[in-house]
Every structure is written in C-alpha cells, then in structure tokens.
Amino acid sequence: MSAPGVVGRAAGAVADSPLARRNPTVKLALLLVVSLVVMFVLDPLTPAVLYLLALAAVAAGTRAAPRTLLVAHAPFALFALGVLVVNALSRPGAVLWQAGPLRVTVEGVEIGVALAARTLLVGVLAIGFLLSTDGVALMTSLHQNARLGARVTYAILAGYRMLQEMPREWATISQAHAVRADLSGGHGPRGPRHLAGVVFTLLVVSVRKGERMAQALESRGLGLTPRTTWRPVLVTGADWALAAVVLGVLALVLAGSAALGVLQGPGALTP
C-alpha cells in the first residue's frame, strides 16, 4: 500500500532495538489487551508489580536512555498523582488522616494507588510502543495484518506523526512565548495563563497541520484501489513468542495475586 511520496521505513526514524523489530500490529494488540485487563484490577499490588515488570521490559527492549524514559513518564506521573490525591481525599472509609475539612481514608488511598499504578503501567507500555514503532511500518502492518482500509491507516499514520512531533512543537511554542515576553519587558512566562496560551497555540497548530495533511493525502489519490505493498511487514515466530511471553506474564501475575488473596476487581469501588 504505497502512495507517491511515501516510502518504507524512514531511515533513522526509530532506533534499532529488539522491540523495534517486532510487528507493530502485534505490539498494539498487546498494549490494548493488557490495558483492557488491568481496567478491572483495583488492588494496589497487582498493577504495581506489572508496572515494574513492564518498565524493565521496555528499558531492555527499546534500549532507551534512562533520561528518555524519565522525561516520557512526566505526564503520566502527574496524572497518576492527581488520581491518587483525588481518591484519597474524596472516597469514604476509615479515616487515616484528617485536618479540618481535609480527610484521607484508607480505602481512598488503596483505590488511588491502584489507579495511579494502572496509569503508570499503561503509560510505560505506550512509551515502549512509541519508542519502538515506526509510523510507516505501523500503517503498513495495520493494512496488511489487521486488514484496515487505506483511509484508516493513512489517518493513523498522520495522527501518529503529529503525536511524535508534539514535544518539539511544544518546546518551540514555549520558547516563542518566552521571547515575546522578554521583548515586551516582562519577566518571562509564568503561571496558568502562559500554560493555557501554549496549549491553545499547540491546538491551533495541530488542527491546521491536520487539515494540510488531509488535503495532501487527497491530492495524492488517497482511497484509490487497488494498492500494493512495497515492503511487507510480516508476523513472524518471534512476534508470536513476544505475545506468548507478555500474556503469560500477565496471567502469572494475576494468578499470583489471586493466590495471595490480594486481587480485587470493580467491587472494590463500592464501600
């Protein structure tokens, strides 16, 4: 499935690593399966163990520098912290700590830690997928292995490329705001107003870029058939082995938690 101007894997787009050699559709399916399963796990221990195992596997499988993984964790860590604080302060139960109107409950902390660990788990799996998956290979694999249409796969490629470029766009917009503040005699961007301005600018830039991408794809015959695949992305034995290992580890951790009597499901949400 190739269109004018689109070639196979871009040279240097993704660093070579054991995880980068695996089929993108298989990796995406595993990410979705694990995320779906842990949605029904609400004890703190199980997702925490899975997160530590996933973090070690992503670090070894992508060969990413520790600083890269740490920086990529930032948004997930902030969201996990927010989830923990909200649940600790809002859920009824046995009081663990209280100061005036603020009250932390044991049940709130347990649910909050479980949801926070689940957030970090899904986050580190997403980080591993992004660091090890080339956009063109993902598009080709989804068309060839998952049997998705050309319009869907090209749309995924466009969104994937924009997602990869967002950190650079964010840095550029933040620097532009800082320069403008210096030229106007200010003391540099500070506070929520600056953050809201950067977010709004990034949204506008992304919408305009998406519109240009759509026009470019339509002008190049998006949706015309039949199409051929220049560089097929195959599902190999190593891909099946990866799936077996990931699902096997997931099943073992769940079974171990159940045997220890710590595994909890959605029932933990009700007092």
PDB file of C-alpha atoms in Angstrom:
ATOM      1  CA  MET A   1       0.000   0.000   0.000  1.00  0.00           C
ATOM      2  CA  SER A   2       2.074   2.851  -1.221  1.00  0.00           C
ATOM      3  CA  ALA A   3       1.306   6.310  -2.458  1.00  0.00           C
ATOM      4  CA  PRO A   4       3.505   8.838  -4.218  1.00  0.00           C
ATOM      5  CA  GLY A   5       5.983  10.341  -1.834  1.00  0.00           C
ATOM      6  CA  VAL A   6       5.519   7.583   0.769  1.00  0.00           C
ATOM      7  CA  VAL A   7       8.270   5.052   1.141  1.00  0.00           C
ATOM      8  CA  GLY A   8       9.029   2.303   3.599  1.00  0.00           C
ATOM      9  CA  ARG A   9      10.555   2.787   6.999  1.00  0.00           C
ATOM     10  CA  ALA A  10      12.302   6.125   7.175  1.00  0.00           C
ATOM     11  CA  ALA A  11      15.964   5.788   7.861  1.00  0.00           C
ATOM     12  CA  GLY A  12      16.737   6.557  11.478  1.00  0.00           C
ATOM     13  CA  ALA A  13      13.059   7.169  12.344  1.00  0.00           C
ATOM     14  CA  VAL A  14      13.232   4.600  15.155  1.00  0.00           C
ATOM     15  CA  ALA A  15      16.411   3.344  16.780  1.00  0.00           C
ATOM     16  CA  ASP A  16      17.090  -0.338  16.207  1.00  0.00           C
ATOM     17  CA  SER A  17      16.231  -2.464  19.223  1.00  0.00           C
ATOM     18  CA  PRO A  18      14.743  -5.897  19.964  1.00  0.00           C
ATOM     19  CA  LEU A  19      11.283  -4.378  20.408  1.00  0.00           C
ATOM     20  CA  ALA A  20      11.596  -2.272  17.241  1.00  0.00           C
ATOM     21  CA  ARG A  21      11.951  -5.482  15.198  1.00  0.00           C
ATOM     22  CA  ARG A  22       8.588  -6.813  16.325  1.00  0.00           C
ATOM     23  CA  ASN A  23       5.384  -6.457  14.324  1.00  0.00           C
ATOM     24  CA  PRO A  24       3.582  -3.157  15.090  1.00  0.00           C
ATOM     25  CA  THR A  25       0.107  -4.707  14.982  1.00  0.00           C
ATOM     26  CA  VAL A  26       1.127  -7.390  17.481  1.00  0.00           C
ATOM     27  CA  LYS A  27       2.577  -4.750  19.814  1.00  0.00           C
ATOM     28  CA  LEU A  28      -0.530  -2.585  19.520  1.00  0.00           C
ATOM     29  CA  ALA A  29      -2.804  -5.565  20.185  1.00  0.00           C
ATOM     30  CA  LEU A  30      -0.799  -6.494  23.286  1.00  0.00           C
ATOM     31  CA  LEU A  31      -0.980  -2.898  24.528  1.00  0.00           C
ATOM     32  CA  LEU A  32      -4.764  -2.897  24.133  1.00  0.00           C
ATOM     33  CA  VAL A  33      -5.215  -6.325  25.749  1.00  0.00           C
ATOM     34  CA  VAL A  34      -3.098  -5.510  28.807  1.00  0.00           C
ATOM     35  CA  SER A  35      -4.790  -2.106  29.185  1.00  0.00           C
ATOM     36  CA  LEU A  36      -8.235  -3.711  28.959  1.00  0.00           C
ATOM     37  CA  VAL A  37      -7.404  -6.400  31.518  1.00  0.00           C
ATOM     38  CA  VAL A  38      -5.967  -4.016  34.114  1.00  0.00           C
ATOM     39  CA  MET A  39      -9.073  -1.837  33.849  1.00  0.00           C
ATOM     40  CA  PHE A  40     -10.769  -4.470  36.009  1.00  0.00           C
ATOM     41  CA  VAL A  41      -7.923  -4.736  38.545  1.00  0.00           C
ATOM     42  CA  LEU A  42      -8.319  -2.416  41.533  1.00  0.00           C
ATOM     43  CA  ASP A  43      -5.845  -3.590  44.146  1.00  0.00           C
ATOM     44  CA  PRO A  44      -2.567  -1.673  44.571  1.00  0.00           C
ATOM     45  CA  LEU A  45      -0.158  -4.615  44.380  1.00  0.00           C
ATOM     46  CA  THR A  46      -1.062  -6.228  41.056  1.00  0.00           C
ATOM     47  CA  PRO A  47      -0.732  -3.179  38.766  1.00  0.00           C
ATOM     48  CA  ALA A  48       2.379  -2.060  40.686  1.00  0.00           C
ATOM     49  CA  VAL A  49       4.099  -5.395  40.011  1.00  0.00           C
ATOM     50  CA  LEU A  50       3.008  -5.306  36.371  1.00  0.00           C
ATOM     51  CA  TYR A  51       4.316  -1.742  36.054  1.00  0.00           C
ATOM     52  CA  LEU A  52       7.768  -2.658  37.393  1.00  0.00           C
ATOM     53  CA  LEU A  53       7.967  -5.661  35.058  1.00  0.00           C
ATOM     54  CA  ALA A  54       6.811  -3.534  32.095  1.00  0.00           C
ATOM     55  CA  LEU A  55       9.306  -0.789  32.929  1.00  0.00           C
ATOM     56  CA  ALA A  56      12.191  -3.268  32.973  1.00  0.00           C
ATOM     57  CA  ALA A  57      10.988  -4.883  29.737  1.00  0.00           C
ATOM     58  CA  VAL A  58      10.583  -1.522  27.934  1.00  0.00           C
ATOM     59  CA  ALA A  59      14.002  -0.325  29.097  1.00  0.00           C
ATOM     60  CA  ALA A  60      15.657  -3.512  27.850  1.00  0.00           C
ATOM     61  CA  GLY A  61      13.511  -3.887  24.731  1.00  0.00           C
ATOM     62  CA  THR A  62      13.883  -0.320  23.445  1.00  0.00           C
ATOM     63  CA  ARG A  63      17.413   0.349  24.777  1.00  0.00           C
ATOM     64  CA  ALA A  64      16.208   3.839  25.645  1.00  0.00           C
ATOM     65  CA  ALA A  65      18.319   6.056  27.875  1.00  0.00           C
ATOM     66  CA  PRO A  66      17.059   6.375  31.473  1.00  0.00           C
ATOM     67  CA  ARG A  67      16.599  10.127  30.995  1.00  0.00           C
ATOM     68  CA  THR A  68      14.378   9.495  27.956  1.00  0.00           C
ATOM     69  CA  LEU A  69      12.153   7.165  29.943  1.00  0.00           C
ATOM     70  CA  LEU A  70      12.073   9.569  32.886  1.00  0.00           C
ATOM     71  CA  VAL A  71      11.033  12.546  30.751  1.00  0.00           C
ATOM     72  CA  ALA A  72       8.415  10.470  28.912  1.00  0.00           C
ATOM     73  CA  HIS A  73       6.974   9.438  32.280  1.00  0.00           C
ATOM     74  CA  ALA A  74       6.296  13.035  33.345  1.00  0.00           C
ATOM     75  CA  PRO A  75       2.717  13.465  32.007  1.00  0.00           C
ATOM     76  CA  PHE A  76       1.663  10.012  33.206  1.00  0.00           C
ATOM     77  CA  ALA A  77       3.220  10.589  36.634  1.00  0.00           C
ATOM     78  CA  LEU A  78       1.409  13.922  37.033  1.00  0.00           C
ATOM     79  CA  PHE A  79      -1.903  12.365  36.044  1.00  0.00           C
ATOM     80  CA  ALA A  80      -1.304   9.412  38.382  1.00  0.00           C
ATOM     81  CA  LEU A  81      -0.549  11.803  41.245  1.00  0.00           C
ATOM     82  CA  GLY A  82      -3.780  13.682  40.569  1.00  0.00           C
ATOM     83  CA  VAL A  83      -5.778  10.452  40.559  1.00  0.00           C
ATOM     84  CA  LEU A  84      -4.185   9.398  43.850  1.00  0.00           C
ATOM     85  CA  VAL A  85      -4.888  12.715  45.576  1.00  0.00           C
ATOM     86  CA  VAL A  86      -8.493  12.937  44.375  1.00  0.00           C
ATOM     87  CA  ASN A  87      -9.333   9.400  45.506  1.00  0.00           C
ATOM     88  CA  ALA A  88      -7.516   9.725  48.826  1.00  0.00           C
ATOM     89  CA  LEU A  89      -9.464  12.886  49.696  1.00  0.00           C
ATOM     90  CA  SER A  90     -12.871  12.032  48.258  1.00  0.00           C
ATOM     91  CA  ARG A  91     -13.609   8.372  48.977  1.00  0.00           C
ATOM     92  CA  PRO A  92     -15.466   7.411  52.169  1.00  0.00           C
ATOM     93  CA  GLY A  93     -13.994   4.910  54.576  1.00  0.00           C
ATOM     94  CA  ALA A  94     -11.802   4.557  57.638  1.00  0.00           C
ATOM     95  CA  VAL A  95     -10.095   7.861  58.367  1.00  0.00           C
ATOM     96  CA  LEU A  96      -6.312   7.693  58.007  1.00  0.00           C
ATOM     97  CA  TRP A  97      -5.586  11.400  58.484  1.00  0.00           C
ATOM     98  CA  GLN A  98      -7.711  14.495  58.958  1.00  0.00           C
ATOM     99  CA  ALA A  99      -7.031  18.216  59.206  1.00  0.00           C
ATOM    100  CA  GLY A 100     -10.072  20.438  59.120  1.00  0.00           C
ATOM    101  CA  PRO A 101     -12.175  19.701  56.033  1.00  0.00           C
ATOM    102  CA  LEU A 102      -9.430  17.539  54.529  1.00  0.00           C
ATOM    103  CA  ARG A 103      -9.797  13.845  55.248  1.00  0.00           C
ATOM    104  CA  VAL A 104      -7.744  10.947  53.869  1.00  0.00           C
ATOM    105  CA  THR A 105      -9.277   7.484  54.057  1.00  0.00           C
ATOM    106  CA  VAL A 106      -7.649   4.073  53.907  1.00  0.00           C
ATOM    107  CA  GLU A 107      -9.973   2.944  51.111  1.00  0.00           C
ATOM    108  CA  GLY A 108      -9.267   6.134  49.188  1.00  0.00           C
ATOM    109  CA  VAL A 109      -5.517   5.616  49.393  1.00  0.00           C
ATOM    110  CA  GLU A 110      -5.811   1.984  48.304  1.00  0.00           C
ATOM    111  CA  ILE A 111      -8.004   2.757  45.301  1.00  0.00           C
ATOM    112  CA  GLY A 112      -5.903   5.814  44.463  1.00  0.00           C
ATOM    113  CA  VAL A 113      -2.656   3.841  44.497  1.00  0.00           C
ATOM    114  CA  ALA A 114      -4.258   1.114  42.358  1.00  0.00           C
ATOM    115  CA  LEU A 115      -5.484   3.631  39.770  1.00  0.00           C
ATOM    116  CA  ALA A 116      -2.175   5.514  39.823  1.00  0.00           C
ATOM    117  CA  ALA A 117      -0.202   2.298  39.284  1.00  0.00           C
ATOM    118  CA  ARG A 118      -2.557   1.371  36.465  1.00  0.00           C
ATOM    119  CA  THR A 119      -1.967   4.768  34.867  1.00  0.00           C
ATOM    120  CA  LEU A 120       1.798   4.306  35.042  1.00  0.00           C
ATOM    121  CA  LEU A 121       1.503   0.782  33.627  1.00  0.00           C
ATOM    122  CA  VAL A 122      -0.489   1.887  30.588  1.00  0.00           C
ATOM    123  CA  GLY A 123       1.830   4.869  30.242  1.00  0.00           C
ATOM    124  CA  VAL A 124       5.044   2.857  30.172  1.00  0.00           C
ATOM    125  CA  LEU A 125       3.519   0.428  27.653  1.00  0.00           C
ATOM    126  CA  ALA A 126       2.546   3.377  25.446  1.00  0.00           C
ATOM    127  CA  ILE A 127       6.065   4.798  25.804  1.00  0.00           C
ATOM    128  CA  GLY A 128       7.556   1.486  24.731  1.00  0.00           C
ATOM    129  CA  PHE A 129       5.252   1.354  21.726  1.00  0.00           C
ATOM    130  CA  LEU A 130       6.086   4.906  20.625  1.00  0.00           C
ATOM    131  CA  LEU A 131       9.830   4.453  21.079  1.00  0.00           C
ATOM    132  CA  SER A 132       9.925   1.204  19.111  1.00  0.00           C
ATOM    133  CA  THR A 133       7.382   1.678  16.310  1.00  0.00           C
ATOM    134  CA  ASP A 134       7.927   3.450  13.010  1.00  0.00           C
ATOM    135  CA  GLY A 135       4.837   5.181  11.661  1.00  0.00           C
ATOM    136  CA  VAL A 136       5.076   3.818   8.121  1.00  0.00           C
ATOM    137  CA  ALA A 137       5.643   0.285   9.389  1.00  0.00           C
ATOM    138  CA  LEU A 138       2.606   0.668  11.660  1.00  0.00           C
ATOM    139  CA  MET A 139       0.471   1.873   8.746  1.00  0.00           C
ATOM    140  CA  THR A 140       1.629  -0.957   6.509  1.00  0.00           C
ATOM    141  CA  SER A 141       1.136  -3.571   9.213  1.00  0.00           C
ATOM    142  CA  LEU A 142      -2.369  -2.404  10.074  1.00  0.00           C
ATOM    143  CA  HIS A 143      -3.333  -2.518   6.387  1.00  0.00           C
ATOM    144  CA  GLN A 144      -1.664  -5.846   5.725  1.00  0.00           C
ATOM    145  CA  ASN A 145      -2.103  -7.766   9.001  1.00  0.00           C
ATOM    146  CA  ALA A 146      -5.183  -6.115  10.552  1.00  0.00           C
ATOM    147  CA  ARG A 147      -6.932  -5.657   7.179  1.00  0.00           C
ATOM    148  CA  LEU A 148      -7.737  -1.987   7.780  1.00  0.00           C
ATOM    149  CA  GLY A 149      -8.563   0.221   4.810  1.00  0.00           C
ATOM    150  CA  ALA A 150      -6.183   2.729   3.283  1.00  0.00           C
ATOM    151  CA  ARG A 151      -8.101   5.746   4.579  1.00  0.00           C
ATOM    152  CA  VAL A 152      -7.969   4.481   8.160  1.00  0.00           C
ATOM    153  CA  THR A 153      -4.294   3.520   8.068  1.00  0.00           C
ATOM    154  CA  TYR A 154      -3.181   6.797   6.478  1.00  0.00           C
ATOM    155  CA  ALA A 155      -5.213   8.685   9.083  1.00  0.00           C
ATOM    156  CA  ILE A 156      -3.447   6.700  11.818  1.00  0.00           C
ATOM    157  CA  LEU A 157      -0.077   7.492  10.236  1.00  0.00           C
ATOM    158  CA  ALA A 158      -0.890  11.215  10.139  1.00  0.00           C
ATOM    159  CA  GLY A 159      -2.010  11.218  13.769  1.00  0.00           C
ATOM    160  CA  TYR A 160       0.988   9.159  14.824  1.00  0.00           C
ATOM    161  CA  ARG A 161       3.413  11.562  13.133  1.00  0.00           C
ATOM    162  CA  MET A 162       1.716  14.534  14.775  1.00  0.00           C
ATOM    163  CA  LEU A 163       1.923  12.827  18.164  1.00  0.00           C
ATOM    164  CA  GLN A 164       5.639  12.235  17.683  1.00  0.00           C
ATOM    165  CA  GLU A 165       6.187  15.886  16.741  1.00  0.00           C
ATOM    166  CA  MET A 166       4.175  17.367  19.624  1.00  0.00           C
ATOM    167  CA  PRO A 167       7.085  17.561  22.120  1.00  0.00           C
ATOM    168  CA  ARG A 168       9.134  19.550  19.601  1.00  0.00           C
ATOM    169  CA  GLU A 169       6.158  21.778  18.781  1.00  0.00           C
ATOM    170  CA  TRP A 170       5.552  22.369  22.498  1.00  0.00           C
ATOM    171  CA  ALA A 171       9.184  23.394  23.046  1.00  0.00           C
ATOM    172  CA  THR A 172       9.104  25.750  20.044  1.00  0.00           C
ATOM    173  CA  ILE A 173       5.878  27.430  21.131  1.00  0.00           C
ATOM    174  CA  SER A 174       7.083  27.791  24.733  1.00  0.00           C
ATOM    175  CA  GLN A 175      10.323  29.398  23.558  1.00  0.00           C
ATOM    176  CA  ALA A 176       8.398  31.783  21.285  1.00  0.00           C
ATOM    177  CA  HIS A 177       6.202  32.860  24.207  1.00  0.00           C
ATOM    178  CA  ALA A 178       9.304  33.408  26.338  1.00  0.00           C
ATOM    179  CA  VAL A 179      10.950  35.569  23.661  1.00  0.00           C
ATOM    180  CA  ARG A 180       7.790  37.628  23.239  1.00  0.00           C
ATOM    181  CA  ALA A 181       7.582  38.170  26.995  1.00  0.00           C
ATOM    182  CA  ASP A 182      11.220  39.326  27.111  1.00  0.00           C
ATOM    183  CA  LEU A 183      10.732  41.740  24.208  1.00  0.00           C
ATOM    184  CA  SER A 184       7.663  43.261  25.863  1.00  0.00           C
ATOM    185  CA  GLY A 185       9.594  43.933  29.072  1.00  0.00           C
ATOM    186  CA  GLY A 186       8.025  41.126  31.062  1.00  0.00           C
ATOM    187  CA  HIS A 187       9.724  38.671  33.345  1.00  0.00           C
ATOM    188  CA  GLY A 188       9.117  35.588  31.264  1.00  0.00           C
ATOM    189  CA  PRO A 189       6.078  33.317  31.046  1.00  0.00           C
ATOM    190  CA  ARG A 190       4.651  32.176  34.370  1.00  0.00           C
ATOM    191  CA  GLY A 191       1.549  30.525  35.702  1.00  0.00           C
ATOM    192  CA  PRO A 192      -1.646  29.033  34.259  1.00  0.00           C
ATOM    193  CA  ARG A 193      -2.160  31.852  31.756  1.00  0.00           C
ATOM    194  CA  HIS A 194       1.101  31.021  29.980  1.00  0.00           C
ATOM    195  CA  LEU A 195       0.260  27.301  30.028  1.00  0.00           C
ATOM    196  CA  ALA A 196      -3.207  27.941  28.598  1.00  0.00           C
ATOM    197  CA  GLY A 197      -1.680  30.085  25.832  1.00  0.00           C
ATOM    198  CA  VAL A 198       0.798  27.373  24.866  1.00  0.00           C
ATOM    199  CA  VAL A 199      -1.915  24.681  24.893  1.00  0.00           C
ATOM    200  CA  PHE A 200      -4.249  26.801  22.737  1.00  0.00           C
ATOM    201  CA  THR A 201      -1.466  27.591  20.250  1.00  0.00           C
ATOM    202  CA  LEU A 202      -0.499  23.912  20.047  1.00  0.00           C
ATOM    203  CA  LEU A 203      -4.144  23.012  19.396  1.00  0.00           C
ATOM    204  CA  VAL A 204      -4.426  25.562  16.589  1.00  0.00           C
ATOM    205  CA  VAL A 205      -1.141  24.441  15.012  1.00  0.00           C
ATOM    206  CA  SER A 206      -2.217  20.774  15.197  1.00  0.00           C
ATOM    207  CA  VAL A 207      -5.613  21.459  13.597  1.00  0.00           C
ATOM    208  CA  ARG A 208      -4.033  23.421  10.746  1.00  0.00           C
ATOM    209  CA  LYS A 209      -1.386  20.763  10.208  1.00  0.00           C
ATOM    210  CA  GLY A 210      -4.051  18.057  10.165  1.00  0.00           C
ATOM    211  CA  GLU A 211      -6.019  19.980   7.548  1.00  0.00           C
ATOM    212  CA  ARG A 212      -2.929  20.334   5.348  1.00  0.00           C
ATOM    213  CA  MET A 213      -2.200  16.612   5.720  1.00  0.00           C
ATOM    214  CA  ALA A 214      -5.741  15.707   4.689  1.00  0.00           C
ATOM    215  CA  GLN A 215      -5.530  17.896   1.593  1.00  0.00           C
ATOM    216  CA  ALA A 216      -2.124  16.454   0.673  1.00  0.00           C
ATOM    217  CA  LEU A 217      -3.351  12.863   1.022  1.00  0.00           C
ATOM    218  CA  GLU A 218      -6.477  13.518  -1.054  1.00  0.00           C
ATOM    219  CA  SER A 219      -4.374  15.148  -3.800  1.00  0.00           C
ATOM    220  CA  ARG A 220      -2.208  12.014  -3.909  1.00  0.00           C
ATOM    221  CA  GLY A 221      -5.097   9.664  -4.526  1.00  0.00           C
ATOM    222  CA  LEU A 222      -5.933   8.507  -1.006  1.00  0.00           C
ATOM    223  CA  GLY A 223      -8.531   5.769  -1.190  1.00  0.00           C
ATOM    224  CA  LEU A 224      -7.832   4.728  -4.775  1.00  0.00           C
ATOM    225  CA  THR A 225      -7.609   0.979  -5.314  1.00  0.00           C
ATOM    226  CA  PRO A 226      -6.008  -1.417  -5.897  1.00  0.00           C
ATOM    227  CA  ARG A 227      -2.859  -0.710  -3.869  1.00  0.00           C
ATOM    228  CA  THR A 228       0.290  -2.734  -3.457  1.00  0.00           C
ATOM    229  CA  THR A 229       2.664  -3.143  -0.524  1.00  0.00           C
ATOM    230  CA  TRP A 230       6.264  -2.232  -1.233  1.00  0.00           C
ATOM    231  CA  ARG A 231       7.805  -3.524   1.991  1.00  0.00           C
ATOM    232  CA  PRO A 232       5.534  -6.146   3.602  1.00  0.00           C
ATOM    233  CA  VAL A 233       5.513  -6.334   7.398  1.00  0.00           C
ATOM    234  CA  LEU A 234       5.160  -9.984   8.358  1.00  0.00           C
ATOM    235  CA  VAL A 235       4.103 -11.692  11.570  1.00  0.00           C
ATOM    236  CA  THR A 236       6.990 -13.992  12.492  1.00  0.00           C
ATOM    237  CA  GLY A 237       7.603 -16.610  15.118  1.00  0.00           C
ATOM    238  CA  ALA A 238       9.363 -14.044  17.270  1.00  0.00           C
ATOM    239  CA  ASP A 239       6.189 -11.938  17.276  1.00  0.00           C
ATOM    240  CA  TRP A 240       4.125 -14.889  18.478  1.00  0.00           C
ATOM    241  CA  ALA A 241       6.769 -15.567  21.124  1.00  0.00           C
ATOM    242  CA  LEU A 242       6.515 -11.957  22.317  1.00  0.00           C
ATOM    243  CA  ALA A 243       2.738 -12.268  22.571  1.00  0.00           C
ATOM    244  CA  ALA A 244       3.038 -15.556  24.486  1.00  0.00           C
ATOM    245  CA  VAL A 245       5.550 -14.086  26.950  1.00  0.00           C
ATOM    246  CA  VAL A 246       3.536 -10.913  27.611  1.00  0.00           C
ATOM    247  CA  LEU A 247       0.229 -12.736  28.052  1.00  0.00           C
ATOM    248  CA  GLY A 248       1.907 -15.456  30.094  1.00  0.00           C
ATOM    249  CA  VAL A 249       3.472 -12.947  32.497  1.00  0.00           C
ATOM    250  CA  LEU A 250       0.143 -11.132  32.788  1.00  0.00           C
ATOM    251  CA  ALA A 251      -1.647 -14.392  33.628  1.00  0.00           C
ATOM    252  CA  LEU A 252       1.032 -15.413  36.153  1.00  0.00           C
ATOM    253  CA  VAL A 253       0.885 -12.091  37.994  1.00  0.00           C
ATOM    254  CA  LEU A 254      -2.913 -12.196  38.140  1.00  0.00           C
ATOM    255  CA  ALA A 255      -2.854 -15.802  39.322  1.00  0.00           C
ATOM    256  CA  GLY A 256      -0.222 -14.989  41.950  1.00  0.00           C
ATOM    257  CA  SER A 257      -2.262 -12.044  43.240  1.00  0.00           C
ATOM    258  CA  ALA A 258      -5.365 -14.220  43.404  1.00  0.00           C
ATOM    259  CA  ALA A 259      -3.462 -16.947  45.276  1.00  0.00           C
ATOM    260  CA  LEU A 260      -2.223 -14.385  47.805  1.00  0.00           C
ATOM    261  CA  GLY A 261      -5.768 -13.068  48.244  1.00  0.00           C
ATOM    262  CA  VAL A 262      -4.911  -9.504  47.213  1.00  0.00           C
ATOM    263  CA  LEU A 263      -6.509  -9.421  43.762  1.00  0.00           C
ATOM    264  CA  GLN A 264      -9.525  -7.102  43.683  1.00  0.00           C
ATOM    265  CA  GLY A 265     -11.928  -6.186  40.909  1.00  0.00           C
ATOM    266  CA  PRO A 266     -14.545  -3.472  40.372  1.00  0.00           C
ATOM    267  CA  GLY A 267     -16.214  -4.492  43.635  1.00  0.00           C
ATOM    268  CA  ALA A 268     -13.509  -2.555  45.479  1.00  0.00           C
ATOM    269  CA  LEU A 269     -15.127   0.684  44.294  1.00  0.00           C
ATOM    270  CA  THR A 270     -18.227   0.099  46.405  1.00  0.00           C
ATOM    271  CA  PRO A 271     -17.915   0.650  50.158  1.00  0.00           C
TER     272      PRO A 271
END
